[in-house]
PDB file of N, CA and C in Angstrom:
ATOM      1  N   MET U 262      19.844   8.260  19.075  1.00  0.00           N
ATOM      2  CA  MET U 262      18.653   8.082  18.270  1.00  0.00           C
ATOM      3  C   MET U 262      19.061   7.947  16.802  1.00  0.00           C
ATOM      4  N   LYS U 263      18.430   7.018  16.126  1.00  0.00           N
ATOM      5  CA  LYS U 263      18.716   6.750  14.719  1.00  0.00           C
ATOM      6  C   LYS U 263      18.102   7.835  13.828  1.00  0.00           C
ATOM      7  N   ASN U 264      18.826   8.238  12.795  1.00  0.00           N
ATOM      8  CA  ASN U 264      18.300   9.210  11.837  1.00  0.00           C
ATOM      9  C   ASN U 264      17.168   8.589  11.027  1.00  0.00           C
ATOM     10  N   VAL U 265      16.266   9.439  10.557  1.00  0.00           N
ATOM     11  CA  VAL U 265      15.157   8.984   9.727  1.00  0.00           C
ATOM     12  C   VAL U 265      15.702   8.593   8.354  1.00  0.00           C
ATOM     13  N   ASP U 266      15.386   7.401   7.910  1.00  0.00           N
ATOM     14  CA  ASP U 266      15.838   6.926   6.599  1.00  0.00           C
ATOM     15  C   ASP U 266      14.691   7.108   5.602  1.00  0.00           C
ATOM     16  N   TYR U 267      14.707   8.242   4.908  1.00  0.00           N
ATOM     17  CA  TYR U 267      13.622   8.563   3.983  1.00  0.00           C
ATOM     18  C   TYR U 267      13.584   7.621   2.775  1.00  0.00           C
ATOM     19  N   ALA U 268      14.728   7.072   2.394  1.00  0.00           N
ATOM     20  CA  ALA U 268      14.753   6.109   1.289  1.00  0.00           C
ATOM     21  C   ALA U 268      14.023   4.830   1.699  1.00  0.00           C
ATOM     22  N   GLU U 269      14.201   4.424   2.942  1.00  0.00           N
ATOM     23  CA  GLU U 269      13.520   3.232   3.453  1.00  0.00           C
ATOM     24  C   GLU U 269      12.008   3.461   3.522  1.00  0.00           C
ATOM     25  N   ILE U 270      11.605   4.614   4.011  1.00  0.00           N
ATOM     26  CA  ILE U 270      10.176   4.953   4.066  1.00  0.00           C
ATOM     27  C   ILE U 270       9.611   5.008   2.653  1.00  0.00           C
ATOM     28  N   GLY U 271      10.348   5.620   1.740  1.00  0.00           N
ATOM     29  CA  GLY U 271       9.909   5.694   0.353  1.00  0.00           C
ATOM     30  C   GLY U 271       9.733   4.316  -0.260  1.00  0.00           C
ATOM     31  N   ALA U 272      10.635   3.400   0.067  1.00  0.00           N
ATOM     32  CA  ALA U 272      10.526   2.029  -0.444  1.00  0.00           C
ATOM     33  C   ALA U 272       9.265   1.351   0.093  1.00  0.00           C
ATOM     34  N   ARG U 273       8.935   1.615   1.347  1.00  0.00           N
ATOM     35  CA  ARG U 273       7.702   1.038   1.916  1.00  0.00           C
ATOM     36  C   ARG U 273       6.470   1.630   1.246  1.00  0.00           C
ATOM     37  N   ILE U 274       6.527   2.919   0.946  1.00  0.00           N
ATOM     38  CA  ILE U 274       5.417   3.575   0.249  1.00  0.00           C
ATOM     39  C   ILE U 274       5.269   2.962  -1.142  1.00  0.00           C
ATOM     40  N   ARG U 275       6.373   2.781  -1.820  1.00  0.00           N
ATOM     41  CA  ARG U 275       6.344   2.182  -3.160  1.00  0.00           C
ATOM     42  C   ARG U 275       5.759   0.768  -3.106  1.00  0.00           C
ATOM     43  N   THR U 276       6.173  -0.016  -2.121  1.00  0.00           N
ATOM     44  CA  THR U 276       5.661  -1.380  -1.974  1.00  0.00           C
ATOM     45  C   THR U 276       4.154  -1.364  -1.754  1.00  0.00           C
ATOM     46  N   ALA U 277       3.688  -0.466  -0.889  1.00  0.00           N
ATOM     47  CA  ALA U 277       2.248  -0.371  -0.627  1.00  0.00           C
ATOM     48  C   ALA U 277       1.493  -0.003  -1.900  1.00  0.00           C
ATOM     49  N   ARG U 278       2.055   0.914  -2.673  1.00  0.00           N
ATOM     50  CA  ARG U 278       1.413   1.323  -3.942  1.00  0.00           C
ATOM     51  C   ARG U 278       1.361   0.160  -4.917  1.00  0.00           C
ATOM     52  N   LEU U 279       2.467  -0.536  -5.067  1.00  0.00           N
ATOM     53  CA  LEU U 279       2.522  -1.649  -6.021  1.00  0.00           C
ATOM     54  C   LEU U 279       1.613  -2.800  -5.602  1.00  0.00           C
ATOM     55  N   MET U 280       1.502  -3.026  -4.302  1.00  0.00           N
ATOM     56  CA  MET U 280       0.604  -4.081  -3.818  1.00  0.00           C
ATOM     57  C   MET U 280      -0.846  -3.781  -4.212  1.00  0.00           C
ATOM     58  N   GLN U 281      -1.152  -2.519  -4.342  1.00  0.00           N
ATOM     59  CA  GLN U 281      -2.505  -2.106  -4.728  1.00  0.00           C
ATOM     60  C   GLN U 281      -2.632  -1.888  -6.231  1.00  0.00           C
ATOM     61  N   LYS U 282      -1.545  -2.178  -6.955  1.00  0.00           N
ATOM     62  CA  LYS U 282      -1.510  -2.049  -8.412  1.00  0.00           C
ATOM     63  C   LYS U 282      -1.885  -0.638  -8.872  1.00  0.00           C
ATOM     64  N   LEU U 283      -1.320   0.349  -8.185  1.00  0.00           N
ATOM     65  CA  LEU U 283      -1.572   1.747  -8.525  1.00  0.00           C
ATOM     66  C   LEU U 283      -0.356   2.331  -9.237  1.00  0.00           C
ATOM     67  N   THR U 284      -0.609   3.251 -10.152  1.00  0.00           N
ATOM     68  CA  THR U 284       0.474   4.034 -10.735  1.00  0.00           C
ATOM     69  C   THR U 284       0.833   5.126  -9.737  1.00  0.00           C
ATOM     70  N   GLN U 285       1.963   5.785  -9.964  1.00  0.00           N
ATOM     71  CA  GLN U 285       2.312   6.907  -9.104  1.00  0.00           C
ATOM     72  C   GLN U 285       1.275   8.022  -9.218  1.00  0.00           C
ATOM     73  N   GLU U 286       0.742   8.222 -10.410  1.00  0.00           N
ATOM     74  CA  GLU U 286      -0.290   9.256 -10.589  1.00  0.00           C
ATOM     75  C   GLU U 286      -1.535   8.933  -9.769  1.00  0.00           C
ATOM     76  N   GLU U 287      -1.984   7.679  -9.829  1.00  0.00           N
ATOM     77  CA  GLU U 287      -3.174   7.281  -9.065  1.00  0.00           C
ATOM     78  C   GLU U 287      -2.926   7.422  -7.563  1.00  0.00           C
ATOM     79  N   ALA U 288      -1.757   6.991  -7.118  1.00  0.00           N
ATOM     80  CA  ALA U 288      -1.429   7.075  -5.696  1.00  0.00           C
ATOM     81  C   ALA U 288      -1.344   8.535  -5.251  1.00  0.00           C
ATOM     82  N   SER U 289      -0.723   9.377  -6.062  1.00  0.00           N
ATOM     83  CA  SER U 289      -0.586  10.789  -5.679  1.00  0.00           C
ATOM     84  C   SER U 289      -1.955  11.460  -5.589  1.00  0.00           C
ATOM     85  N   GLU U 290      -2.880  11.084  -6.469  1.00  0.00           N
ATOM     86  CA  GLU U 290      -4.237  11.630  -6.390  1.00  0.00           C
ATOM     87  C   GLU U 290      -4.908  11.211  -5.088  1.00  0.00           C
ATOM     88  N   ARG U 291      -4.771   9.915  -4.747  1.00  0.00           N
ATOM     89  CA  ARG U 291      -5.354   9.429  -3.497  1.00  0.00           C
ATOM     90  C   ARG U 291      -4.754  10.137  -2.282  1.00  0.00           C
ATOM     91  N   CYS U 292      -3.479  10.491  -2.386  1.00  0.00           N
ATOM     92  CA  CYS U 292      -2.768  11.111  -1.268  1.00  0.00           C
ATOM     93  C   CYS U 292      -2.892  12.637  -1.266  1.00  0.00           C
ATOM     94  N   ASP U 293      -3.495  13.181  -2.306  1.00  0.00           N
ATOM     95  CA  ASP U 293      -3.701  14.618  -2.445  1.00  0.00           C
ATOM     96  C   ASP U 293      -2.383  15.390  -2.439  1.00  0.00           C
ATOM     97  N   ILE U 294      -1.405  14.852  -3.207  1.00  0.00           N
ATOM     98  CA  ILE U 294      -0.132  15.540  -3.416  1.00  0.00           C
ATOM     99  C   ILE U 294       0.212  15.431  -4.900  1.00  0.00           C
ATOM    100  N   THR U 295       1.129  16.257  -5.367  1.00  0.00           N
ATOM    101  CA  THR U 295       1.469  16.213  -6.785  1.00  0.00           C
ATOM    102  C   THR U 295       2.218  14.925  -7.125  1.00  0.00           C
ATOM    103  N   THR U 296       2.102  14.510  -8.358  1.00  0.00           N
ATOM    104  CA  THR U 296       2.782  13.297  -8.819  1.00  0.00           C
ATOM    105  C   THR U 296       4.294  13.444  -8.691  1.00  0.00           C
ATOM    106  N   SER U 297       4.804  14.615  -9.003  1.00  0.00           N
ATOM    107  CA  SER U 297       6.242  14.869  -8.911  1.00  0.00           C
ATOM    108  C   SER U 297       6.732  14.708  -7.474  1.00  0.00           C
ATOM    109  N   TYR U 298       6.029  15.320  -6.538  1.00  0.00           N
ATOM    110  CA  TYR U 298       6.403  15.228  -5.127  1.00  0.00           C
ATOM    111  C   TYR U 298       6.285  13.788  -4.646  1.00  0.00           C
ATOM    112  N   TYR U 299       5.211  13.115  -5.059  1.00  0.00           N
ATOM    113  CA  TYR U 299       5.021  11.718  -4.673  1.00  0.00           C
ATOM    114  C   TYR U 299       6.211  10.870  -5.143  1.00  0.00           C
ATOM    115  N   GLY U 300       6.632  11.053  -6.377  1.00  0.00           N
ATOM    116  CA  GLY U 300       7.773  10.306  -6.904  1.00  0.00           C
ATOM    117  C   GLY U 300       9.043  10.580  -6.112  1.00  0.00           C
ATOM    118  N   ASN U 301       9.244  11.838  -5.732  1.00  0.00           N
ATOM    119  CA  ASN U 301      10.406  12.199  -4.914  1.00  0.00           C
ATOM    120  C   ASN U 301      10.355  11.521  -3.549  1.00  0.00           C
ATOM    121  N   ILE U 302       9.174  11.419  -2.985  1.00  0.00           N
ATOM    122  CA  ILE U 302       9.018  10.752  -1.687  1.00  0.00           C
ATOM    123  C   ILE U 302       9.362   9.269  -1.822  1.00  0.00           C
ATOM    124  N   GLU U 303       8.833   8.620  -2.860  1.00  0.00           N
ATOM    125  CA  GLU U 303       9.117   7.194  -3.062  1.00  0.00           C
ATOM    126  C   GLU U 303      10.613   6.931  -3.212  1.00  0.00           C
ATOM    127  N   ARG U 304      11.308   7.820  -3.884  1.00  0.00           N
ATOM    128  CA  ARG U 304      12.753   7.649  -4.090  1.00  0.00           C
ATOM    129  C   ARG U 304      13.560   8.063  -2.860  1.00  0.00           C
ATOM    130  N   GLY U 305      12.915   8.686  -1.905  1.00  0.00           N
ATOM    131  CA  GLY U 305      13.623   9.160  -0.717  1.00  0.00           C
ATOM    132  C   GLY U 305      14.397  10.440  -0.967  1.00  0.00           C
ATOM    133  N   ASP U 306      14.075  11.117  -2.078  1.00  0.00           N
ATOM    134  CA  ASP U 306      14.773  12.357  -2.433  1.00  0.00           C
ATOM    135  C   ASP U 306      14.282  13.558  -1.631  1.00  0.00           C
ATOM    136  N   LYS U 307      13.054  13.494  -1.143  1.00  0.00           N
ATOM    137  CA  LYS U 307      12.471  14.621  -0.413  1.00  0.00           C
ATOM    138  C   LYS U 307      12.006  14.160   0.961  1.00  0.00           C
ATOM    139  N   LYS U 308      12.200  15.034   1.930  1.00  0.00           N
ATOM    140  CA  LYS U 308      11.642  14.805   3.258  1.00  0.00           C
ATOM    141  C   LYS U 308      10.174  15.207   3.203  1.00  0.00           C
ATOM    142  N   MET U 309       9.394  14.627   4.084  1.00  0.00           N
ATOM    143  CA  MET U 309       7.981  15.004   4.116  1.00  0.00           C
ATOM    144  C   MET U 309       7.577  15.383   5.528  1.00  0.00           C
ATOM    145  N   SER U 310       6.583  16.236   5.597  1.00  0.00           N
ATOM    146  CA  SER U 310       6.054  16.661   6.893  1.00  0.00           C
ATOM    147  C   SER U 310       5.182  15.553   7.467  1.00  0.00           C
ATOM    148  N   VAL U 311       4.856  15.682   8.725  1.00  0.00           N
ATOM    149  CA  VAL U 311       3.942  14.731   9.364  1.00  0.00           C
ATOM    150  C   VAL U 311       2.594  14.769   8.649  1.00  0.00           C
ATOM    151  N   GLU U 312       2.168  15.956   8.257  1.00  0.00           N
ATOM    152  CA  GLU U 312       0.899  16.101   7.532  1.00  0.00           C
ATOM    153  C   GLU U 312       0.915  15.286   6.236  1.00  0.00           C
ATOM    154  N   THR U 313       2.013  15.363   5.500  1.00  0.00           N
ATOM    155  CA  THR U 313       2.123  14.617   4.247  1.00  0.00           C
ATOM    156  C   THR U 313       2.197  13.122   4.519  1.00  0.00           C
ATOM    157  N   LEU U 314       2.921  12.725   5.560  1.00  0.00           N
ATOM    158  CA  LEU U 314       2.988  11.316   5.938  1.00  0.00           C
ATOM    159  C   LEU U 314       1.587  10.768   6.203  1.00  0.00           C
ATOM    160  N   ILE U 315       0.777  11.541   6.893  1.00  0.00           N
ATOM    161  CA  ILE U 315      -0.596  11.122   7.190  1.00  0.00           C
ATOM    162  C   ILE U 315      -1.417  11.043   5.903  1.00  0.00           C
ATOM    163  N   LYS U 316      -1.265  12.001   5.006  1.00  0.00           N
ATOM    164  CA  LYS U 316      -1.972  11.963   3.719  1.00  0.00           C
ATOM    165  C   LYS U 316      -1.617  10.697   2.942  1.00  0.00           C
ATOM    166  N   VAL U 317      -0.328  10.376   2.916  1.00  0.00           N
ATOM    167  CA  VAL U 317       0.133   9.186   2.184  1.00  0.00           C
ATOM    168  C   VAL U 317      -0.431   7.927   2.835  1.00  0.00           C
ATOM    169  N   ALA U 318      -0.360   7.855   4.155  1.00  0.00           N
ATOM    170  CA  ALA U 318      -0.874   6.679   4.860  1.00  0.00           C
ATOM    171  C   ALA U 318      -2.367   6.495   4.592  1.00  0.00           C
ATOM    172  N   LYS U 319      -3.129   7.562   4.688  1.00  0.00           N
ATOM    173  CA  LYS U 319      -4.567   7.475   4.424  1.00  0.00           C
ATOM    174  C   LYS U 319      -4.840   7.120   2.967  1.00  0.00           C
ATOM    175  N   GLY U 320      -4.111   7.755   2.069  1.00  0.00           N
ATOM    176  CA  GLY U 320      -4.317   7.516   0.641  1.00  0.00           C
ATOM    177  C   GLY U 320      -4.021   6.086   0.222  1.00  0.00           C
ATOM    178  N   LEU U 321      -3.070   5.452   0.905  1.00  0.00           N
ATOM    179  CA  LEU U 321      -2.682   4.077   0.564  1.00  0.00           C
ATOM    180  C   LEU U 321      -3.248   3.049   1.538  1.00  0.00           C
ATOM    181  N   ASN U 322      -4.093   3.499   2.459  1.00  0.00           N
ATOM    182  CA  ASN U 322      -4.699   2.603   3.453  1.00  0.00           C
ATOM    183  C   ASN U 322      -3.649   1.780   4.195  1.00  0.00           C
ATOM    184  N   ILE U 323      -2.656   2.467   4.731  1.00  0.00           N
ATOM    185  CA  ILE U 323      -1.597   1.825   5.477  1.00  0.00           C
ATOM    186  C   ILE U 323      -1.300   2.694   6.697  1.00  0.00           C
ATOM    187  N   SER U 324      -0.929   2.093   7.790  1.00  0.00           N
ATOM    188  CA  SER U 324      -0.685   2.885   8.990  1.00  0.00           C
ATOM    189  C   SER U 324       0.630   3.645   8.887  1.00  0.00           C
ATOM    190  N   THR U 325       0.695   4.741   9.597  1.00  0.00           N
ATOM    191  CA  THR U 325       1.939   5.498   9.642  1.00  0.00           C
ATOM    192  C   THR U 325       3.043   4.653  10.280  1.00  0.00           C
ATOM    193  N   ASP U 326       2.686   3.817  11.248  1.00  0.00           N
ATOM    194  CA  ASP U 326       3.677   2.919  11.860  1.00  0.00           C
ATOM    195  C   ASP U 326       4.300   2.004  10.820  1.00  0.00           C
ATOM    196  N   GLU U 327       3.472   1.459   9.945  1.00  0.00           N
ATOM    197  CA  GLU U 327       3.984   0.560   8.908  1.00  0.00           C
ATOM    198  C   GLU U 327       4.921   1.311   7.965  1.00  0.00           C
ATOM    199  N   LEU U 328       4.573   2.548   7.635  1.00  0.00           N
ATOM    200  CA  LEU U 328       5.433   3.333   6.750  1.00  0.00           C
ATOM    201  C   LEU U 328       6.750   3.697   7.430  1.00  0.00           C
ATOM    202  N   LEU U 329       6.672   4.063   8.693  1.00  0.00           N
ATOM    203  CA  LEU U 329       7.872   4.483   9.401  1.00  0.00           C
ATOM    204  C   LEU U 329       8.768   3.318   9.825  1.00  0.00           C
ATOM    205  N   PHE U 330       8.141   2.227  10.259  1.00  0.00           N
ATOM    206  CA  PHE U 330       8.923   1.150  10.867  1.00  0.00           C
ATOM    207  C   PHE U 330       8.876  -0.174  10.105  1.00  0.00           C
ATOM    208  N   GLY U 331       7.939  -0.311   9.169  1.00  0.00           N
ATOM    209  CA  GLY U 331       7.870  -1.517   8.346  1.00  0.00           C
ATOM    210  C   GLY U 331       7.380  -2.759   9.044  1.00  0.00           C
ATOM    211  N   ASP U 332       6.669  -2.605  10.139  1.00  0.00           N
ATOM    212  CA  ASP U 332       6.228  -3.762  10.920  1.00  0.00           C
ATOM    213  C   ASP U 332       5.326  -4.720  10.162  1.00  0.00           C
ATOM    214  N   ALA U 333       4.599  -4.259   9.169  1.00  0.00           N
ATOM    215  CA  ALA U 333       3.624  -5.115   8.490  1.00  0.00           C
ATOM    216  C   ALA U 333       4.115  -5.628   7.147  1.00  0.00           C
ATOM    217  N   ALA U 334       5.366  -5.428   6.835  1.00  0.00           N
ATOM    218  CA  ALA U 334       5.873  -5.864   5.531  1.00  0.00           C
ATOM    219  C   ALA U 334       5.657  -7.355   5.327  1.00  0.00           C
ATOM    220  N   ASP U 335       5.895  -8.150   6.356  1.00  0.00           N
ATOM    221  CA  ASP U 335       5.704  -9.593   6.240  1.00  0.00           C
ATOM    222  C   ASP U 335       4.234  -9.942   6.024  1.00  0.00           C
ATOM    223  N   GLU U 336       3.332  -9.185   6.642  1.00  0.00           N
ATOM    224  CA  GLU U 336       1.901  -9.444   6.468  1.00  0.00           C
ATOM    225  C   GLU U 336       1.475  -9.169   5.032  1.00  0.00           C
ATOM    226  N   TRP U 337       2.010  -8.081   4.423  1.00  0.00           N
ATOM    227  CA  TRP U 337       1.692  -7.784   3.025  1.00  0.00           C
ATOM    228  C   TRP U 337       2.162  -8.936   2.143  1.00  0.00           C
ATOM    229  N   THR U 338       3.367  -9.408   2.384  1.00  0.00           N
ATOM    230  CA  THR U 338       3.918 -10.503   1.592  1.00  0.00           C
ATOM    231  C   THR U 338       3.079 -11.759   1.777  1.00  0.00           C
ATOM    232  N   GLU U 339       2.704 -12.040   3.010  1.00  0.00           N
ATOM    233  CA  GLU U 339       1.886 -13.221   3.297  1.00  0.00           C
ATOM    234  C   GLU U 339       0.532 -13.123   2.589  1.00  0.00           C
ATOM    235  N   ALA U 340      -0.096 -11.967   2.637  1.00  0.00           N
ATOM    236  CA  ALA U 340      -1.388 -11.782   1.976  1.00  0.00           C
ATOM    237  C   ALA U 340      -1.251 -11.931   0.466  1.00  0.00           C
ATOM    238  N   ASP U 341      -0.202 -11.358  -0.090  1.00  0.00           N
ATOM    239  CA  ASP U 341       0.040 -11.454  -1.527  1.00  0.00           C
ATOM    240  C   ASP U 341       0.255 -12.906  -1.941  1.00  0.00           C
ATOM    241  N   GLU U 342       1.064 -13.630  -1.180  1.00  0.00           N
ATOM    242  CA  GLU U 342       1.326 -15.038  -1.492  1.00  0.00           C
ATOM    243  C   GLU U 342       0.051 -15.871  -1.374  1.00  0.00           C
ATOM    244  N   PHE U 343      -0.773 -15.565  -0.376  1.00  0.00           N
ATOM    245  CA  PHE U 343      -2.029 -16.281  -0.206  1.00  0.00           C
ATOM    246  C   PHE U 343      -2.940 -16.089  -1.416  1.00  0.00           C
ATOM    247  N   LEU U 344      -3.073 -14.841  -1.873  1.00  0.00           N
ATOM    248  CA  LEU U 344      -3.912 -14.565  -3.042  1.00  0.00           C
ATOM    249  C   LEU U 344      -3.360 -15.238  -4.298  1.00  0.00           C
ATOM    250  N   LYS U 345      -2.054 -15.232  -4.448  1.00  0.00           N
ATOM    251  CA  LYS U 345      -1.456 -15.902  -5.605  1.00  0.00           C
ATOM    252  C   LYS U 345      -1.744 -17.397  -5.575  1.00  0.00           C
ATOM    253  N   GLU U 346      -1.676 -17.985  -4.399  1.00  0.00           N
ATOM    254  CA  GLU U 346      -1.955 -19.423  -4.268  1.00  0.00           C
ATOM    255  C   GLU U 346      -3.420 -19.720  -4.604  1.00  0.00           C
ATOM    256  N   VAL U 347      -4.336 -18.895  -4.117  1.00  0.00           N
ATOM    257  CA  VAL U 347      -5.751 -19.078  -4.446  1.00  0.00           C
ATOM    258  C   VAL U 347      -5.935 -18.968  -5.953  1.00  0.00           C
ATOM    259  N   GLN U 348      -5.327 -17.973  -6.558  1.00  0.00           N
ATOM    260  CA  GLN U 348      -5.469 -17.774  -8.004  1.00  0.00           C
ATOM    261  C   GLN U 348      -4.917 -18.956  -8.794  1.00  0.00           C
ATOM    262  N   ARG U 349      -3.837 -19.555  -8.309  1.00  0.00           N
ATOM    263  CA  ARG U 349      -3.245 -20.712  -9.003  1.00  0.00           C
ATOM    264  C   ARG U 349      -4.107 -21.963  -8.896  1.00  0.00           C
ATOM    265  N   THR U 350      -4.880 -22.059  -7.819  1.00  0.00           N
ATOM    266  CA  THR U 350      -5.573 -23.321  -7.545  1.00  0.00           C
ATOM    267  C   THR U 350      -7.055 -23.336  -7.897  1.00  0.00           C
ATOM    268  N   VAL U 351      -7.597 -22.210  -8.324  1.00  0.00           N
ATOM    269  CA  VAL U 351      -9.019 -22.177  -8.654  1.00  0.00           C
ATOM    270  C   VAL U 351      -9.213 -21.574 -10.045  1.00  0.00           C
ATOM    271  N   ASP U 352     -10.424 -21.771 -10.593  1.00  0.00           N
ATOM    272  CA  ASP U 352     -10.688 -21.174 -11.905  1.00  0.00           C
ATOM    273  C   ASP U 352     -10.993 -19.680 -11.750  1.00  0.00           C
ATOM    274  N   GLN U 353     -11.017 -18.980 -12.874  1.00  0.00           N
ATOM    275  CA  GLN U 353     -11.176 -17.520 -12.868  1.00  0.00           C
ATOM    276  C   GLN U 353     -12.507 -17.096 -12.251  1.00  0.00           C
ATOM    277  N   GLU U 354     -13.568 -17.830 -12.513  1.00  0.00           N
ATOM    278  CA  GLU U 354     -14.882 -17.468 -11.969  1.00  0.00           C
ATOM    279  C   GLU U 354     -14.861 -17.511 -10.437  1.00  0.00           C
ATOM    280  N   TYR U 355     -14.277 -18.576  -9.880  1.00  0.00           N
ATOM    281  CA  TYR U 355     -14.184 -18.705  -8.427  1.00  0.00           C
ATOM    282  C   TYR U 355     -13.312 -17.586  -7.853  1.00  0.00           C
ATOM    283  N   PHE U 356     -12.195 -17.305  -8.512  1.00  0.00           N
ATOM    284  CA  PHE U 356     -11.297 -16.267  -8.030  1.00  0.00           C
ATOM    285  C   PHE U 356     -11.994 -14.908  -8.034  1.00  0.00           C
ATOM    286  N   THR U 357     -12.758 -14.618  -9.064  1.00  0.00           N
ATOM    287  CA  THR U 357     -13.503 -13.364  -9.145  1.00  0.00           C
ATOM    288  C   THR U 357     -14.500 -13.258  -7.987  1.00  0.00           C
ATOM    289  N   LYS U 358     -15.182 -14.357  -7.685  1.00  0.00           N
ATOM    290  CA  LYS U 358     -16.113 -14.377  -6.549  1.00  0.00           C
ATOM    291  C   LYS U 358     -15.360 -14.184  -5.233  1.00  0.00           C
ATOM    292  N   TYR U 359     -14.220 -14.822  -5.120  1.00  0.00           N
ATOM    293  CA  TYR U 359     -13.396 -14.710  -3.922  1.00  0.00           C
ATOM    294  C   TYR U 359     -13.006 -13.246  -3.684  1.00  0.00           C
ATOM    295  N   LEU U 360     -12.562 -12.566  -4.737  1.00  0.00           N
ATOM    296  CA  LEU U 360     -12.198 -11.160  -4.613  1.00  0.00           C
ATOM    297  C   LEU U 360     -13.399 -10.291  -4.253  1.00  0.00           C
ATOM    298  N   ALA U 361     -14.553 -10.608  -4.802  1.00  0.00           N
ATOM    299  CA  ALA U 361     -15.759  -9.839  -4.489  1.00  0.00           C
ATOM    300  C   ALA U 361     -16.100  -9.956  -3.004  1.00  0.00           C
ATOM    301  N   VAL U 362     -15.952 -11.141  -2.451  1.00  0.00           N
ATOM    302  CA  VAL U 362     -16.214 -11.340  -1.027  1.00  0.00           C
ATOM    303  C   VAL U 362     -15.200 -10.557  -0.191  1.00  0.00           C
ATOM    304  N   MET U 363     -13.940 -10.602  -0.591  1.00  0.00           N
ATOM    305  CA  MET U 363     -12.904  -9.872   0.145  1.00  0.00           C
ATOM    306  C   MET U 363     -13.172  -8.366   0.112  1.00  0.00           C
ATOM    307  N   LYS U 364     -13.587  -7.853  -1.033  1.00  0.00           N
ATOM    308  CA  LYS U 364     -13.886  -6.426  -1.146  1.00  0.00           C
ATOM    309  C   LYS U 364     -15.084  -6.051  -0.278  1.00  0.00           C
ATOM    310  N   ALA U 365     -16.091  -6.940  -0.228  1.00  0.00           N
ATOM    311  CA  ALA U 365     -17.265  -6.677   0.612  1.00  0.00           C
ATOM    312  C   ALA U 365     -16.867  -6.643   2.091  1.00  0.00           C
ATOM    313  N   ILE U 366     -16.019  -7.562   2.500  1.00  0.00           N
ATOM    314  CA  ILE U 366     -15.547  -7.579   3.882  1.00  0.00           C
ATOM    315  C   ILE U 366     -14.745  -6.320   4.179  1.00  0.00           C
ATOM    316  N   ALA U 367     -13.871  -5.929   3.264  1.00  0.00           N
ATOM    317  CA  ALA U 367     -13.069  -4.715   3.452  1.00  0.00           C
ATOM    318  C   ALA U 367     -13.972  -3.496   3.609  1.00  0.00           C
ATOM    319  N   SER U 368     -15.028  -3.435   2.809  1.00  0.00           N
ATOM    320  CA  SER U 368     -15.962  -2.321   2.882  1.00  0.00           C
ATOM    321  C   SER U 368     -16.643  -2.261   4.252  1.00  0.00           C
ATOM    322  N   ILE U 369     -17.002  -3.410   4.761  1.00  0.00           N
ATOM    323  CA  ILE U 369     -17.626  -3.474   6.090  1.00  0.00           C
ATOM    324  C   ILE U 369     -16.642  -3.024   7.171  1.00  0.00           C
ATOM    325  N   ILE U 370     -15.407  -3.508   7.068  1.00  0.00           N
ATOM    326  CA  ILE U 370     -14.383  -3.154   8.064  1.00  0.00           C
ATOM    327  C   ILE U 370     -14.125  -1.652   8.064  1.00  0.00           C
ATOM    328  N   HIS U 371     -14.091  -1.043   6.861  1.00  0.00           N
ATOM    329  CA  HIS U 371     -13.844   0.404   6.781  1.00  0.00           C
ATOM    330  C   HIS U 371     -14.969   1.215   7.402  1.00  0.00           C
ATOM    331  N   LYS U 372     -16.159   0.641   7.465  1.00  0.00           N
ATOM    332  CA  LYS U 372     -17.302   1.351   8.059  1.00  0.00           C
ATOM    333  C   LYS U 372     -17.336   1.218   9.568  1.00  0.00           C
ATOM    334  N   LEU U 373     -16.575   0.306  10.119  1.00  0.00           N
ATOM    335  CA  LEU U 373     -16.579   0.104  11.572  1.00  0.00           C
ATOM    336  C   LEU U 373     -15.879   1.217  12.308  1.00  0.00           C
TER     337      LEU U 373
END
């Protein structure tokens, strides 16, 4: 069995945070852990309990599977590239409307 690579998990956590344009302080608040501990987790300096892993996953709206195994990394990149392409090809007003629709859909999905 392969050892747990906490640096790799921390890198995935950092990527998820940056994709959401959050500071470490904002992310740690969402995850209900201290900023110092959160930073240690991102760097892979500290091990975390299953409870903390779940807090981080919930706080960043990412599955524990994605944090542990990185299965959705390509999907995050694809989504990011798609949004960048939309932003490059439309004016700011259209892009703002586009984001509003996406947020409304996300809100509906979270209620399901």
